Amino acid sequence: MILKKPIIQYFIITMVLLCFGVNITLATKPSAKLINGETWLDTKGRPINAHGGGILFHKGKYYWFGEIKTGKTWRVQGQKWECYRTNAGGVCCYSSKNLKDWKFEKIALSPNMTDSTSDLHFSRVLERPKVIYNQKIRKFVMWLHVDSEDYSYARAGVAVSNSPEGPYEYIKSFRPNENMSRDMTLFKDADEKAYLIYSSENNATMYICMLSDDYLQPTTTYKRVFINQFREAPAVFKLKNRYYMISSGCTGWAANKAMLAVSDSMLGDWKMRYNPCKGEKSEITFGAQSTYILPLCKKKNQFVFMADKWNKTDLPNSKYLWLPIVIKNDSIHIPWQNNFTTK
Ligand code: DGJ
């Protein structure tokens, strides 16, 4: 007998399997395998395009924001350093409940395709977007590094949205307190105070600046840390009332040694401690560069180190490394792990 209607076929097969005691849930799609340093796919099987990213946890879901890198990569002429870049594709948003199956939500912040004077024009640099929720204005606030092709603009841009996935409305960019701002991250503390952390003074010194209560502006309260130490790619977390920052050195797109620093308060006395990475290639952060440290919801004191494995001559083909941070007494380490898994 030839069954023409697939639905009838499916029904009969299901009944037969049930008769033989086969658990039908076996037929559900397995989670994507996130192999560190290889292409990661979204729930539609397309490569995840969310570089230099950060994650917001909101109402049971993780929202991953990152740079959209598409098209060709070229080297900007006239720069002494290896200034490779692609057109700015804006910021995308993916969501997941389990940190493995990532659904593409939307382009959260769109590039401007027509006005070459806009901060968001595709010819500019849009990097390292991070999002936090502001309780006071009940909006989601995104900050990102906004720059010109030669990275001389050095500003931090801010955008807002009523929903986590966007679309975000761009407000403006700042040089906080007239200081340069390049690689950046955000940190929101338990007391709802939030901080913008950014490489300044031509990347020589890291700045930590408290944001206004609505998170939409930098305040005049800020601190210079790691003075003349040339750190970038900052990522901050808090553990048992101490603050930790992992950052990289400044070697363009090439991987270098990560360092962990610690302080008793965000605007306190930050001390550079040691390289937290352990294993082969730990001297170059396993070939990657920090972007964010994700506190796991429901799992107190467990964090994931998120990093980008840049492919400087083909930037859209850059990959991700996510590694659980191992905390034992006073030691904080990031051992290599082939696949991203959490216990
Ligand atoms: C390293 C930074 O961390 C990246 O975000 C990007 O700005 C590159 N430098 C540019 O070379």
Tab-separated table of C-alpha atoms and ligand atoms in Angstrom:
chain	number	residue	atom	x	y	z
A	1	MET	CA	0.000	0.000	0.000
A	2	ILE	CA	1.401	3.438	-0.922
A	3	LEU	CA	0.405	6.195	1.485
A	4	LYS	CA	0.294	9.519	-0.268
A	5	LYS	CA	-0.368	11.699	2.745
A	6	PRO	CA	2.760	12.143	4.955
A	7	ILE	CA	0.582	12.904	7.968
A	8	ILE	CA	-1.009	9.432	7.782
A	9	GLN	CA	2.440	7.863	7.401
A	10	TYR	CA	3.658	9.799	10.473
A	11	PHE	CA	0.594	8.644	12.462
A	12	ILE	CA	1.093	4.980	11.602
A	13	ILE	CA	4.849	5.088	12.313
A	14	THR	CA	4.182	6.801	15.646
A	15	MET	CA	1.619	4.150	16.644
A	16	VAL	CA	3.989	1.322	15.681
A	17	LEU	CA	6.824	2.885	17.695
A	18	LEU	CA	4.520	3.363	20.680
A	19	CYS	CA	3.467	-0.310	20.482
A	20	PHE	CA	7.137	-1.274	20.675
A	21	GLY	CA	7.657	1.011	23.669
A	22	VAL	CA	9.910	3.474	21.843
A	23	ASN	CA	10.065	6.869	23.505
A	24	ILE	CA	8.875	9.341	20.877
A	25	THR	CA	10.850	12.189	22.485
A	26	LEU	CA	13.923	10.545	20.936
A	27	ALA	CA	12.768	12.071	17.698
A	28	THR	CA	13.132	15.664	18.951
A	29	LYS	CA	15.989	17.691	17.544
A	30	PRO	CA	19.171	17.437	19.595
A	31	SER	CA	20.728	20.657	20.908
A	32	ALA	CA	23.377	22.313	18.779
A	33	LYS	CA	26.886	21.240	19.716
A	34	LEU	CA	28.933	24.275	20.607
A	35	ILE	CA	32.496	23.228	19.823
A	36	ASN	CA	34.869	25.922	20.991
A	37	GLY	CA	36.610	27.598	18.060
A	38	GLU	CA	34.306	26.066	15.421
A	39	THR	CA	31.241	27.499	13.673
A	40	TRP	CA	28.194	27.663	15.957
A	41	LEU	CA	24.753	27.345	14.379
A	42	ASP	CA	21.486	28.973	15.400
A	43	THR	CA	18.193	27.048	15.642
A	44	LYS	CA	17.690	27.493	11.894
A	45	GLY	CA	21.103	26.021	11.120
A	46	ARG	CA	22.691	29.353	10.175
A	47	PRO	CA	26.082	30.459	11.568
A	48	ILE	CA	25.678	32.653	14.641
A	49	ASN	CA	26.881	36.179	13.839
A	50	ALA	CA	27.313	37.875	17.232
A	51	HIS	CA	30.915	38.943	17.744
A	52	GLY	CA	32.361	40.946	20.636
A	53	GLY	CA	29.097	40.164	22.352
A	54	GLY	CA	27.475	40.196	25.731
A	55	ILE	CA	24.459	38.537	27.328
A	56	LEU	CA	21.436	39.896	29.158
A	57	PHE	CA	19.383	37.515	31.322
A	58	HIS	CA	15.743	38.550	31.519
A	59	LYS	CA	12.638	36.640	32.662
A	60	GLY	CA	14.083	33.153	32.188
A	61	LYS	CA	15.817	33.826	28.883
A	62	TYR	CA	19.334	34.693	27.848
A	63	TYR	CA	19.663	37.347	25.122
A	64	TRP	CA	22.972	37.348	23.259
A	65	PHE	CA	23.883	40.648	21.535
A	66	GLY	CA	26.842	40.890	19.211
A	67	GLU	CA	28.415	42.617	16.229
A	68	ILE	CA	27.111	41.508	12.839
A	69	LYS	CA	30.126	41.049	10.595
A	70	THR	CA	29.364	40.347	6.944
A	71	GLY	CA	30.962	40.836	3.561
A	72	LYS	CA	34.568	41.231	2.697
A	73	THR	CA	37.363	42.102	5.093
A	74	TRP	CA	39.992	44.649	4.051
A	75	ARG	CA	43.014	46.319	5.573
A	76	VAL	CA	42.650	50.070	6.039
A	77	GLN	CA	45.546	51.777	4.269
A	78	GLY	CA	47.760	54.299	6.020
A	79	GLN	CA	47.546	52.621	9.454
A	80	LYS	CA	50.731	51.422	11.143
A	81	TRP	CA	48.862	48.566	12.818
A	82	GLU	CA	46.941	45.732	11.149
A	83	CYS	CA	43.654	47.613	10.877
A	84	TYR	CA	41.472	44.946	9.251
A	85	ARG	CA	37.767	45.604	9.107
A	86	THR	CA	34.385	44.874	7.553
A	87	ASN	CA	31.396	47.129	7.062
A	88	ALA	CA	29.407	47.604	10.253
A	89	GLY	CA	26.347	45.338	10.083
A	90	GLY	CA	24.711	46.592	13.286
A	91	VAL	CA	23.926	44.527	16.367
A	92	CYS	CA	22.011	41.254	16.360
A	93	CYS	CA	20.065	39.551	19.113
A	94	TYR	CA	19.685	35.789	19.683
A	95	SER	CA	17.753	34.211	22.561
A	96	SER	CA	18.021	30.920	24.422
A	97	LYS	CA	16.759	29.270	27.586
A	98	ASN	CA	19.551	26.711	27.812
A	99	LEU	CA	22.568	28.618	26.401
A	100	LYS	CA	22.847	26.013	23.633
A	101	ASP	CA	19.915	26.479	21.278
A	102	TRP	CA	20.116	30.067	20.026
A	103	LYS	CA	17.158	31.514	18.148
A	104	PHE	CA	17.852	34.513	15.926
A	105	GLU	CA	15.497	37.202	17.210
A	106	LYS	CA	16.264	40.237	15.060
A	107	ILE	CA	18.723	42.944	14.176
A	108	ALA	CA	18.517	44.814	17.461
A	109	LEU	CA	20.337	47.928	16.245
A	110	SER	CA	20.335	48.494	12.489
A	111	PRO	CA	23.194	50.114	10.620
A	112	ASN	CA	22.460	53.329	8.719
A	113	MET	CA	22.803	52.669	4.996
A	114	THR	CA	22.434	56.230	3.661
A	115	ASP	CA	23.762	58.971	5.970
A	116	SER	CA	27.560	58.904	6.041
A	117	THR	CA	27.595	61.347	8.983
A	118	SER	CA	25.612	58.953	11.211
A	119	ASP	CA	27.453	57.101	14.002
A	120	LEU	CA	25.719	53.976	12.753
A	121	HIS	CA	26.677	54.367	9.079
A	122	PHE	CA	27.860	51.046	7.667
A	123	SER	CA	31.278	52.579	6.914
A	124	ARG	CA	31.912	53.081	10.647
A	125	VAL	CA	33.021	50.669	13.361
A	126	LEU	CA	30.342	49.295	15.726
A	127	GLU	CA	31.827	46.939	18.297
A	128	ARG	CA	31.290	45.151	21.622
A	129	PRO	CA	27.566	45.888	22.290
A	130	LYS	CA	26.316	45.180	25.823
A	131	VAL	CA	22.782	45.510	27.220
A	132	ILE	CA	21.470	46.025	30.762
A	133	TYR	CA	17.956	46.669	32.100
A	134	ASN	CA	17.145	49.933	33.834
A	135	GLN	CA	14.495	49.527	36.505
A	136	LYS	CA	13.860	53.266	36.825
A	137	ILE	CA	12.973	53.996	33.200
A	138	ARG	CA	11.871	50.381	32.542
A	139	LYS	CA	13.947	50.188	29.403
A	140	PHE	CA	16.742	48.050	28.069
A	141	VAL	CA	19.886	50.104	27.537
A	142	MET	CA	22.596	49.200	25.032
A	143	TRP	CA	26.100	50.681	25.000
A	144	LEU	CA	28.621	49.972	22.266
A	145	HIS	CA	31.937	51.152	20.885
A	146	VAL	CA	31.339	53.568	17.990
A	147	ASP	CA	34.303	54.496	15.859
A	148	SER	CA	35.515	55.752	12.490
A	149	GLU	CA	37.265	53.496	10.017
A	150	ASP	CA	40.688	54.428	11.433
A	151	TYR	CA	39.485	54.170	15.072
A	152	SER	CA	40.214	57.881	15.743
A	153	TYR	CA	36.595	58.807	16.688
A	154	ALA	CA	36.851	56.638	19.872
A	155	ARG	CA	33.374	57.071	21.371
A	156	ALA	CA	30.745	55.100	23.300
A	157	GLY	CA	27.215	55.067	21.872
A	158	VAL	CA	23.949	54.455	23.714
A	159	ALA	CA	20.586	53.101	22.509
A	160	VAL	CA	17.317	52.116	24.253
A	161	SER	CA	14.448	49.718	23.750
A	162	ASN	CA	11.215	48.726	25.489
A	163	SER	CA	11.843	45.039	24.846
A	164	PRO	CA	14.999	42.995	25.357
A	165	GLU	CA	15.395	41.924	21.738
A	166	GLY	CA	14.826	45.424	20.340
A	167	PRO	CA	14.641	47.236	18.040
A	168	TYR	CA	16.887	49.682	19.889
A	169	GLU	CA	16.615	53.392	19.232
A	170	TYR	CA	20.011	55.035	18.975
A	171	ILE	CA	20.394	58.168	21.112
A	172	LYS	CA	23.947	59.491	20.743
A	173	SER	CA	27.615	58.857	21.399
A	174	PHE	CA	29.962	60.276	24.037
A	175	ARG	CA	33.567	60.794	24.823
A	176	PRO	CA	32.863	60.412	28.550
A	177	ASN	CA	34.313	63.420	30.383
A	178	GLU	CA	36.082	64.301	27.097
A	179	ASN	CA	38.076	61.074	27.212
A	180	MET	CA	38.467	58.537	24.410
A	181	SER	CA	36.410	55.358	24.674
A	182	ARG	CA	37.186	52.230	22.643
A	183	ASP	CA	36.853	48.570	23.779
A	184	MET	CA	34.140	48.562	26.420
A	185	THR	CA	31.811	46.586	28.608
A	186	LEU	CA	29.011	47.296	31.086
A	187	PHE	CA	28.631	46.115	34.646
A	188	LYS	CA	25.427	46.474	36.691
A	189	ASP	CA	25.840	46.016	40.414
A	190	ALA	CA	23.355	44.640	42.958
A	191	ASP	CA	22.571	48.207	44.122
A	192	GLU	CA	21.435	49.018	40.526
A	193	LYS	CA	24.442	51.300	39.927
A	194	ALA	CA	25.916	50.634	36.501
A	195	TYR	CA	29.370	51.277	35.100
A	196	LEU	CA	30.869	51.743	31.655
A	197	ILE	CA	34.356	50.263	31.516
A	198	TYR	CA	36.480	51.291	28.522
A	199	SER	CA	39.980	51.570	27.120
A	200	SER	CA	40.952	55.222	26.999
A	201	GLU	CA	43.979	57.495	26.460
A	202	ASN	CA	44.701	55.755	23.146
A	203	ASN	CA	44.185	52.412	24.896
A	204	ALA	CA	46.947	53.098	27.450
A	205	THR	CA	44.604	53.288	30.464
A	206	MET	CA	41.309	51.639	31.412
A	207	TYR	CA	38.522	53.888	32.729
A	208	ILE	CA	35.575	52.892	34.915
A	209	CYS	CA	32.794	55.460	34.786
A	210	MET	CA	29.558	55.375	36.778
A	211	LEU	CA	26.487	55.855	34.588
A	212	SER	CA	23.589	58.172	35.423
A	213	ASP	CA	20.622	56.584	37.227
A	214	ASP	CA	18.843	56.034	33.901
A	215	TYR	CA	22.054	54.523	32.421
A	216	LEU	CA	21.816	56.880	29.452
A	217	GLN	CA	24.790	59.119	30.253
A	218	PRO	CA	28.247	58.899	31.770
A	219	THR	CA	28.676	60.786	35.074
A	220	THR	CA	31.703	62.716	36.262
A	221	THR	CA	32.430	59.937	38.767
A	222	TYR	CA	35.129	57.812	37.216
A	223	LYS	CA	38.438	56.119	37.944
A	224	ARG	CA	41.560	55.498	35.840
A	225	VAL	CA	42.951	52.012	36.360
A	226	PHE	CA	45.823	49.950	34.870
A	227	ILE	CA	47.527	53.259	34.004
A	228	ASN	CA	49.794	52.960	30.941
A	229	GLN	CA	49.315	49.178	30.938
A	230	PHE	CA	47.550	49.045	27.542
A	231	ARG	CA	44.650	46.714	28.348
A	232	GLU	CA	41.502	46.202	26.268
A	233	ALA	CA	38.547	43.768	25.886
A	234	PRO	CA	37.375	44.250	29.514
A	235	ALA	CA	34.916	41.770	31.063
A	236	VAL	CA	33.759	42.160	34.684
A	237	PHE	CA	32.129	39.887	37.264
A	238	LYS	CA	31.406	39.984	40.981
A	239	LEU	CA	32.025	37.127	43.353
A	240	LYS	CA	31.440	37.272	47.100
A	241	ASN	CA	31.532	41.061	47.214
A	242	ARG	CA	34.764	41.354	45.259
A	243	TYR	CA	34.985	42.593	41.680
A	244	TYR	CA	37.047	40.853	39.012
A	245	MET	CA	38.067	42.049	35.573
A	246	ILE	CA	39.575	39.963	32.798
A	247	SER	CA	41.188	41.967	30.005
A	248	SER	CA	43.565	41.408	27.106
A	249	GLY	CA	46.698	43.207	25.976
A	250	CYS	CA	46.566	45.508	22.935
A	251	THR	CA	47.750	43.596	19.874
A	252	GLY	CA	45.051	44.443	17.321
A	253	TRP	CA	43.237	41.291	16.217
A	254	ALA	CA	46.058	38.978	17.361
A	255	ALA	CA	45.495	36.941	20.503
A	256	ASN	CA	47.586	37.692	23.596
A	257	LYS	CA	47.669	36.921	27.303
A	258	ALA	CA	44.552	37.546	29.394
A	259	MET	CA	44.994	38.927	32.894
A	260	LEU	CA	42.686	38.812	35.907
A	261	ALA	CA	42.469	41.862	38.164
A	262	VAL	CA	40.606	42.259	41.443
A	263	SER	CA	39.174	45.113	43.506
A	264	ASP	CA	36.997	45.552	46.586
A	265	SER	CA	34.778	48.039	44.775
A	266	MET	CA	34.150	49.096	41.185
A	267	LEU	CA	35.794	52.472	41.675
A	268	GLY	CA	38.399	51.064	44.049
A	269	ASP	CA	42.000	50.039	43.879
A	270	TRP	CA	42.232	47.458	41.086
A	271	LYS	CA	45.195	45.070	41.335
A	272	MET	CA	46.396	43.080	38.343
A	273	ARG	CA	46.885	39.470	39.471
A	274	TYR	CA	47.592	36.616	37.017
A	275	ASN	CA	46.674	34.912	33.757
A	276	PRO	CA	43.583	32.832	34.634
A	277	CYS	CA	43.752	30.598	31.533
A	278	LYS	CA	45.107	27.073	31.955
A	279	GLY	CA	46.207	24.540	29.361
A	280	GLU	CA	47.689	24.559	25.879
A	281	LYS	CA	47.801	28.065	24.366
A	282	SER	CA	46.826	29.628	27.683
A	283	GLU	CA	49.524	32.251	27.002
A	284	ILE	CA	47.371	33.562	24.159
A	285	THR	CA	43.921	32.995	25.719
A	286	PHE	CA	43.573	29.820	23.592
A	287	GLY	CA	43.804	32.015	20.484
A	288	ALA	CA	40.913	34.274	21.564
A	289	GLN	CA	40.095	37.559	23.313
A	290	SER	CA	37.714	38.236	26.207
A	291	THR	CA	34.343	39.824	25.546
A	292	TYR	CA	32.014	39.089	28.493
A	293	ILE	CA	31.631	37.101	31.683
A	294	LEU	CA	28.201	35.602	32.096
A	295	PRO	CA	26.848	34.803	35.576
A	296	LEU	CA	24.730	31.654	35.264
A	297	CYS	CA	21.182	32.205	36.416
A	298	LYS	CA	20.087	29.850	39.194
A	299	LYS	CA	23.699	28.761	39.762
A	300	LYS	CA	25.219	30.969	42.392
A	301	ASN	CA	28.851	31.857	41.835
A	302	GLN	CA	29.139	30.127	38.463
A	303	PHE	CA	30.335	32.084	35.472
A	304	VAL	CA	31.142	31.559	31.808
A	305	PHE	CA	34.101	33.285	30.164
A	306	MET	CA	33.066	34.359	26.654
A	307	ALA	CA	35.741	35.146	24.071
A	308	ASP	CA	36.160	35.808	20.340
A	309	LYS	CA	38.575	33.861	18.197
A	310	TRP	CA	39.157	36.553	15.584
A	311	ASN	CA	39.967	35.696	11.991
A	312	LYS	CA	41.568	39.005	11.057
A	313	THR	CA	41.608	38.546	7.281
A	314	ASP	CA	38.077	37.120	7.189
A	315	LEU	CA	36.381	38.754	10.181
A	316	PRO	CA	32.843	37.327	9.607
A	317	ASN	CA	34.439	33.915	9.921
A	318	SER	CA	35.614	34.643	13.472
A	319	LYS	CA	34.547	32.033	16.043
A	320	TYR	CA	33.574	31.843	19.705
A	321	LEU	CA	35.024	30.214	22.824
A	322	TRP	CA	32.904	29.852	25.918
A	323	LEU	CA	34.597	28.338	28.943
A	324	PRO	CA	33.183	27.836	32.448
A	325	ILE	CA	35.271	29.610	35.098
A	326	VAL	CA	36.527	27.243	37.800
A	327	ILE	CA	36.496	28.781	41.273
A	328	LYS	CA	38.163	26.977	44.167
A	329	ASN	CA	38.704	28.858	47.395
A	330	ASP	CA	40.816	31.834	46.373
A	331	SER	CA	41.812	30.573	42.937
A	332	ILE	CA	39.970	31.529	39.777
A	333	HIS	CA	40.910	29.701	36.596
A	334	ILE	CA	39.738	29.095	33.062
A	335	PRO	CA	40.761	25.624	31.920
A	336	TRP	CA	40.428	24.653	28.263
A	337	GLN	CA	37.345	22.609	27.330
A	338	ASN	CA	36.602	21.389	23.783
A	339	ASN	CA	32.842	21.887	23.926
A	340	PHE	CA	30.852	24.499	25.735
A	341	THR	CA	28.911	22.709	28.472
A	342	THR	CA	27.828	23.710	31.943
A	343	LYS	CA	27.219	21.263	34.803
B	1	DGJ	C1	40.938	44.506	19.432
B	1	DGJ	C2	39.605	44.856	19.983
B	1	DGJ	O1	39.429	44.187	21.155
B	1	DGJ	C3	38.534	44.549	18.966
B	1	DGJ	O2	37.274	44.780	19.502
B	1	DGJ	C4	38.810	45.409	17.792
B	1	DGJ	O3	38.659	46.757	18.142
B	1	DGJ	C5	40.216	45.150	17.304
B	1	DGJ	N1	41.182	45.337	18.360
B	1	DGJ	C6	40.595	46.035	16.171
B	1	DGJ	O4	41.876	45.698	15.805
